[in-house]
Amino acid sequence: MTASKKPHQTPKHRRSSRHLKTQASSNSPFRSVLLMMALVATLVVLFVVYQSIYATTGHSEHILTVDKGETYHSLLSKKPWSDAFLSSAFVTKAYVALATDKSLQAGNYQVPAGASLAQMIRILNKGGMATEFSLRIIEGKTVKELYHTLKTTDGVVLKVLTPPADGYSWTDVARDNKAVAQALEIESPNGNLEGMFAPNTYQFSHGTTDLEILRRLYQDQIKILNKAWESRDETLPYQTPYDALIMASIIEKETGVKQERQMVSAVFVNRLRQGMRLQTDPTIIYGMFDRYDGKIYRSNIAEKTDYNTYQIDGLPPTPIALPSAASIKAAMHPADTDVIYFVATGSGGHTFSRTYQEHQKAVAEYRAFMRDRNQ
């Protein structure tokens, strides 16, 4: 009898192995896609982080003002910073939290062109980087020249003055005077603020407004004027401190020699007391305003303007320049002398005379000196 054969059976473990291989083979493309997606996502995150923290911006070099009480986040959320740094607010905030260890210090900071967030944080973290500029207001200059200086000084923010422009005229000055007088609540004859601001060298932070600067200069000048007025010689022919300010401006324009100020003051005070006209050339020049071309002609001397002291009695209606504290003091304390004339020596000073004859002699000496020098 023939033995029956059992049907061939594949071992279970072999069938299972083939199944696993087939499954792994079918999952391989899916895993590759996942890995690729993870890699791309990582690169995107790294790119966003880099762009948010280290990429340069399109900002030019400038001064960044940080107000008191401001935080890093409130600062960076301002326009135009938000456009550059907050494209990914989460990354920016996370970096700021990790990179800063102290509160933000108020002040003004010099920011280089294209500064990244990382650079910005380093600059702000240093603190004490507030930048200042020096503003020199020269005694004897006019309010027109003062305004022009403010308009053209880097670091000054214009708030009340008109923007700088070619051909700045006294008509433009009148418009600026009106705006400044209204902002500072100053009352002056004809709305002219000449002489009302103290010349000196000042230090201001970048971003200071023209109004803040003018307020400081005005307050300084009023303080100087009032203090000098309180200790003045009470026999002076001034009715108000403003009269003394006008006189001080004339003294300022007539001499740059410190030791002569009280003598020049004495000449003009003595003339006022005697009812004589002041007859001082700087008042002619000021009264010509934009017409002055650097020379005084006979027709200018004969022209009657509000400021021409060859043609009017007493003081002009306003100061003619920004007087220094020294000239204000000299106006309040003239030298004890009876001189009523003076003329330049040609070598930097003046000759003072009591009589017209002495004065004529001094004039002749001056002319001779100038002839010899020009030969």
Coordinates of C-alpha atoms in Angstrom, one line a residue:
M1 CA 0.0 0.0 0.0
T2 CA 1.4 3.3 -1.1
A3 CA 1.9 6.0 1.7
S4 CA -0.1 9.2 1.1
K5 CA 1.9 12.4 0.8
K6 CA 1.1 15.4 2.9
P7 CA 0.4 18.7 1.1
H8 CA 3.4 21.1 1.1
Q9 CA 3.0 23.9 3.6
T10 CA 5.1 27.0 3.8
P11 CA 6.4 27.6 7.3
K12 CA 4.6 30.3 9.1
H13 CA 7.7 32.1 10.0
R14 CA 8.8 32.4 6.4
R15 CA 5.5 33.8 5.3
S16 CA 5.6 36.4 8.1
S17 CA 9.1 37.5 7.1
R18 CA 8.1 38.1 3.5
H19 CA 5.1 40.1 4.7
L20 CA 7.3 42.4 6.9
K21 CA 9.6 43.0 4.0
T22 CA 6.8 43.9 1.7
Q23 CA 5.3 46.2 4.4
A24 CA 8.7 47.9 5.0
S25 CA 9.2 48.3 1.3
S26 CA 5.8 50.0 0.9
N27 CA 6.5 52.4 3.9
S28 CA 9.9 53.5 2.7
P29 CA 8.7 56.3 0.3
F30 CA 6.4 57.6 3.0
R31 CA 9.2 57.8 5.5
S32 CA 11.4 59.6 3.0
V33 CA 8.7 62.2 2.4
L34 CA 8.3 62.7 6.2
L35 CA 12.0 63.1 6.6
M36 CA 12.2 65.5 3.7
M37 CA 9.3 67.5 5.1
A38 CA 11.0 67.6 8.5
L39 CA 14.2 68.8 7.0
V40 CA 12.4 71.5 5.0
A41 CA 10.5 72.6 8.1
T42 CA 13.7 72.8 10.1
L43 CA 15.4 74.8 7.3
V44 CA 12.4 77.1 7.2
V45 CA 12.5 77.6 11.0
L46 CA 16.2 78.3 10.9
F47 CA 15.8 80.7 8.1
V48 CA 13.0 82.6 9.9
V49 CA 15.1 82.7 13.1
Y50 CA 18.1 84.0 11.1
Q51 CA 16.0 86.5 9.2
S52 CA 14.4 87.7 12.5
I53 CA 17.7 88.0 14.4
Y54 CA 20.7 88.4 12.2
A55 CA 19.5 89.7 8.8
T56 CA 20.3 93.3 8.1
T57 CA 17.5 95.8 7.5
G58 CA 17.0 98.6 5.0
H59 CA 17.3 101.3 7.6
S60 CA 19.9 104.0 7.1
E61 CA 22.2 105.3 9.9
H62 CA 20.1 107.2 12.4
I63 CA 19.4 108.2 15.9
L64 CA 16.9 106.0 17.8
T65 CA 15.1 107.7 20.7
V66 CA 14.0 105.6 23.6
D67 CA 11.4 107.2 25.9
K68 CA 11.4 106.8 29.6
G69 CA 9.4 103.7 30.7
E70 CA 9.6 102.1 27.3
T71 CA 10.3 98.4 27.0
Y72 CA 12.1 96.4 24.4
H73 CA 8.9 95.0 23.0
S74 CA 7.1 98.4 22.9
L75 CA 10.1 99.9 21.1
L76 CA 10.4 97.1 18.5
S77 CA 6.7 97.2 17.8
K78 CA 6.9 100.8 16.6
K79 CA 6.9 101.6 12.9
P80 CA 9.2 101.1 11.0
W81 CA 10.8 98.6 13.4
S82 CA 7.8 96.3 13.3
D83 CA 8.2 95.8 9.6
A84 CA 11.8 94.7 10.0
F85 CA 11.8 92.7 13.3
L86 CA 8.3 91.5 13.9
S87 CA 7.8 89.4 10.8
S88 CA 8.0 86.6 13.3
A89 CA 6.8 88.1 16.5
F90 CA 7.3 84.8 18.5
V91 CA 11.0 84.5 17.4
T92 CA 11.7 88.2 18.1
K93 CA 10.1 88.1 21.6
A94 CA 11.9 84.9 22.4
Y95 CA 15.2 86.3 21.4
V96 CA 14.7 89.6 23.3
A97 CA 13.7 87.6 26.4
L98 CA 16.9 85.5 26.2
A99 CA 19.3 88.3 25.1
T100 CA 18.3 91.0 27.5
D101 CA 19.0 91.0 31.2
K102 CA 18.1 94.5 32.3
S103 CA 15.5 97.2 31.8
L104 CA 15.7 99.5 28.8
Q105 CA 17.5 102.8 29.4
A106 CA 15.9 105.9 28.1
G107 CA 18.1 108.0 25.8
N108 CA 19.2 108.4 22.2
Y109 CA 21.2 105.8 20.5
Q110 CA 23.4 105.8 17.3
V111 CA 22.1 103.0 15.1
P112 CA 24.3 102.0 12.1
A113 CA 22.9 101.4 8.7
G114 CA 21.2 98.1 8.2
A115 CA 21.3 97.1 11.9
S116 CA 19.9 93.7 12.6
L117 CA 17.9 92.8 15.7
A118 CA 20.9 91.3 17.3
Q119 CA 22.9 94.5 16.7
M120 CA 20.1 96.5 18.0
I121 CA 19.8 94.5 21.2
R122 CA 23.6 94.8 21.8
I123 CA 23.5 98.6 21.3
L124 CA 20.5 98.9 23.7
N125 CA 22.0 96.6 26.3
K126 CA 25.0 98.7 26.6
G127 CA 23.0 101.7 27.9
G128 CA 24.4 105.1 28.4
M129 CA 24.9 105.5 24.7
A130 CA 22.8 108.6 24.5
T131 CA 24.4 110.9 21.9
E132 CA 24.7 114.7 22.4
F133 CA 25.6 117.5 20.1
S134 CA 27.2 120.9 20.8
L135 CA 25.2 124.0 19.8
R136 CA 27.2 127.2 19.8
I137 CA 25.2 130.4 19.6
I138 CA 27.6 133.3 19.1
E139 CA 27.0 136.6 20.8
G140 CA 26.2 139.4 18.4
K141 CA 24.5 137.2 15.9
T142 CA 20.9 137.9 15.0
V143 CA 17.8 135.9 15.7
K144 CA 17.7 135.2 11.9
E145 CA 21.1 133.5 12.2
L146 CA 20.0 131.7 15.3
Y147 CA 17.0 130.2 13.5
H148 CA 19.2 129.2 10.6
T149 CA 21.6 127.4 12.9
L150 CA 18.8 125.4 14.4
K151 CA 17.3 124.5 11.0
T152 CA 20.7 123.2 9.8
T153 CA 22.1 121.5 12.9
D154 CA 22.0 117.7 12.8
G155 CA 20.1 116.4 15.9
V156 CA 17.6 119.2 16.1
V157 CA 14.0 118.2 15.4
L158 CA 12.0 121.1 13.9
K159 CA 8.7 121.6 15.6
V160 CA 7.9 125.3 15.3
L161 CA 10.4 126.7 12.8
T162 CA 9.9 126.4 9.1
P163 CA 12.1 123.9 7.2
P164 CA 15.4 125.2 5.9
A165 CA 15.2 126.7 2.5
D166 CA 17.4 128.8 0.2
G167 CA 16.9 132.5 0.4
Y168 CA 15.8 132.6 4.0
S169 CA 14.7 136.2 4.4
W170 CA 13.5 138.5 7.2
T171 CA 10.0 137.9 6.0
D172 CA 10.5 134.3 6.8
V173 CA 12.0 135.3 10.2
A174 CA 8.9 137.2 11.0
R175 CA 6.8 134.1 10.4
D176 CA 9.1 132.0 12.6
N177 CA 9.1 134.7 15.3
K178 CA 5.3 134.6 15.4
A179 CA 5.2 130.8 15.8
V180 CA 7.9 130.8 18.5
A181 CA 6.4 133.7 20.4
Q182 CA 3.0 131.9 20.4
A183 CA 4.6 128.6 21.5
L184 CA 6.7 130.2 24.3
E185 CA 4.1 132.9 25.2
I186 CA 6.5 135.7 24.6
E187 CA 5.4 139.3 24.2
S188 CA 7.7 141.7 22.4
P189 CA 7.4 144.9 20.3
N190 CA 6.4 144.2 16.7
G191 CA 6.6 140.5 17.4
N192 CA 10.3 140.7 17.0
L193 CA 12.2 138.2 19.3
E194 CA 15.6 139.7 18.6
G195 CA 17.9 139.6 21.6
M196 CA 15.5 137.4 23.6
F197 CA 17.8 134.3 23.5
A198 CA 21.0 133.8 25.4
P199 CA 24.1 133.2 23.3
N200 CA 26.3 130.4 24.7
T201 CA 27.6 127.0 23.9
Y202 CA 25.0 124.3 24.8
Q203 CA 24.9 120.5 24.9
F204 CA 21.7 118.9 23.8
S205 CA 20.6 115.3 23.1
H206 CA 19.9 114.3 19.5
G207 CA 16.2 114.5 18.9
T208 CA 15.8 117.7 21.0
T209 CA 13.2 120.0 19.4
D210 CA 13.8 123.5 18.3
L211 CA 11.1 124.6 20.7
E212 CA 12.9 122.9 23.7
I213 CA 16.2 124.6 22.7
L214 CA 14.6 128.0 22.2
R215 CA 12.8 127.7 25.5
R216 CA 16.1 127.0 27.3
L217 CA 17.8 130.0 25.6
Y218 CA 14.9 132.3 26.3
Q219 CA 14.7 131.3 30.0
D220 CA 18.5 131.8 30.3
Q221 CA 18.4 135.2 28.8
I222 CA 15.5 136.4 31.0
K223 CA 17.2 135.1 34.1
I224 CA 20.4 136.9 33.2
L225 CA 18.5 140.1 32.3
N226 CA 16.4 140.1 35.5
K227 CA 19.4 139.5 37.7
A228 CA 21.4 142.3 36.1
W229 CA 18.3 144.6 36.4
E230 CA 18.0 144.1 40.1
S231 CA 21.6 145.3 40.7
R232 CA 21.6 148.0 38.1
D233 CA 22.7 151.6 38.6
E234 CA 19.3 153.2 39.3
T235 CA 20.3 156.5 37.7
L236 CA 20.2 154.9 34.3
P237 CA 17.9 156.3 31.6
Y238 CA 16.1 153.0 31.1
Q239 CA 12.4 152.6 31.7
T240 CA 12.3 148.8 31.6
P241 CA 14.7 145.8 31.5
Y242 CA 13.8 145.5 27.8
D243 CA 15.4 149.0 27.2
A244 CA 18.6 147.7 28.9
L245 CA 18.5 144.6 26.6
I246 CA 18.3 146.9 23.6
M247 CA 21.3 148.9 24.8
A248 CA 23.2 145.6 25.5
S249 CA 22.7 144.5 21.9
I250 CA 24.2 147.8 20.6
I251 CA 27.2 147.4 22.9
E252 CA 27.6 143.8 21.7
K253 CA 27.7 145.0 18.1
E254 CA 30.0 147.9 18.7
T255 CA 32.9 146.1 20.4
G256 CA 34.3 142.7 20.7
V257 CA 36.9 143.9 23.3
K258 CA 35.8 142.8 26.8
Q259 CA 37.5 145.7 28.5
E260 CA 35.7 148.3 26.4
R261 CA 32.1 147.2 27.0
Q262 CA 31.6 149.6 30.0
M263 CA 33.2 152.5 28.1
V264 CA 30.9 151.9 25.1
S265 CA 28.0 151.7 27.5
A266 CA 29.0 155.0 29.1
V267 CA 29.1 156.7 25.7
F268 CA 25.5 155.8 24.8
V269 CA 24.1 156.3 28.3
N270 CA 25.7 159.8 28.4
R271 CA 24.2 160.6 25.0
L272 CA 20.8 159.5 26.2
R273 CA 21.1 161.7 29.3
Q274 CA 22.1 164.7 27.2
G275 CA 19.4 164.1 24.6
M276 CA 21.9 163.3 21.9
R277 CA 21.2 160.7 19.2
L278 CA 23.1 157.5 19.5
Q279 CA 24.4 157.6 15.9
T280 CA 25.6 154.0 15.9
D281 CA 26.2 152.2 12.5
P282 CA 25.0 148.8 13.6
T283 CA 21.5 150.1 14.0
I284 CA 21.5 151.3 10.4
I285 CA 22.6 147.9 9.2
Y286 CA 19.9 146.1 11.2
G287 CA 17.2 148.4 9.9
M288 CA 18.1 147.6 6.3
F289 CA 17.4 143.9 6.9
D290 CA 17.7 142.1 3.6
R291 CA 18.9 145.2 1.7
Y292 CA 22.2 145.3 3.5
D293 CA 25.0 144.3 1.1
G294 CA 28.0 144.7 3.4
K295 CA 28.4 148.5 3.0
I296 CA 26.8 151.6 4.5
Y297 CA 26.2 154.5 2.0
R298 CA 25.4 158.1 2.7
S299 CA 21.9 157.4 1.5
N300 CA 21.6 154.8 4.2
I301 CA 22.7 157.2 6.9
A302 CA 20.1 159.8 5.7
E303 CA 17.3 157.2 5.4
K304 CA 14.8 157.4 8.3
T305 CA 14.0 153.9 9.5
D306 CA 12.7 152.7 12.9
Y307 CA 16.3 151.6 13.7
N308 CA 18.5 154.3 12.2
T309 CA 19.8 156.1 15.3
Y310 CA 21.3 158.8 13.1
Q311 CA 17.7 159.8 12.3
I312 CA 15.7 158.8 15.4
D313 CA 15.9 159.9 19.1
G314 CA 16.6 157.4 21.8
L315 CA 16.8 153.7 21.5
P316 CA 15.6 151.6 18.5
P317 CA 12.4 149.7 19.1
T318 CA 14.0 146.3 19.6
P319 CA 17.5 144.8 20.2
I320 CA 19.6 144.4 17.1
A321 CA 21.4 141.2 18.1
L322 CA 21.7 138.6 20.7
P323 CA 23.7 140.2 23.6
S324 CA 26.0 138.3 25.9
A325 CA 25.7 138.3 29.7
A326 CA 28.8 140.6 29.7
S327 CA 27.1 143.2 27.5
I328 CA 23.9 143.1 29.6
K329 CA 26.0 143.7 32.7
A330 CA 27.8 146.6 30.9
A331 CA 24.5 148.1 30.0
M332 CA 23.5 148.1 33.6
H333 CA 26.9 149.4 34.9
P334 CA 28.5 151.8 32.5
A335 CA 31.9 153.2 33.3
D336 CA 32.0 156.4 35.4
T337 CA 33.1 158.8 32.7
D338 CA 31.8 161.6 30.6
V339 CA 32.9 160.3 27.2
I340 CA 30.4 160.8 24.4
Y341 CA 32.4 159.8 21.3
F342 CA 34.4 156.8 20.2
V343 CA 36.1 155.7 17.0
A344 CA 38.0 152.6 16.0
T345 CA 41.8 152.7 16.2
G346 CA 42.2 150.3 13.4
S347 CA 44.1 147.8 15.5
G348 CA 41.2 146.2 17.3
G349 CA 40.1 148.7 19.9
H350 CA 38.6 152.2 20.1
T351 CA 39.6 155.7 21.1
F352 CA 37.1 157.4 23.5
S353 CA 36.6 161.2 23.6
R354 CA 34.9 163.7 25.7
T355 CA 34.7 166.5 23.1
Y356 CA 34.0 166.8 19.4
Q357 CA 37.5 168.2 18.9
E358 CA 39.2 165.2 20.6
H359 CA 37.0 162.9 18.5
Q360 CA 37.9 164.6 15.2
K361 CA 41.6 164.1 16.1
A362 CA 41.0 160.4 16.8
V363 CA 39.2 160.1 13.5
A364 CA 42.1 161.6 11.7
E365 CA 44.5 159.2 13.4
Y366 CA 42.3 156.3 12.4
R367 CA 42.2 157.4 8.7
A368 CA 46.0 157.8 8.7
F369 CA 46.5 154.4 10.2
M370 CA 44.3 152.8 7.5
R371 CA 46.1 154.7 4.7
D372 CA 49.4 153.4 6.0
R373 CA 48.2 149.9 6.3
N374 CA 46.7 149.8 2.8
Q375 CA 49.9 151.1 1.1

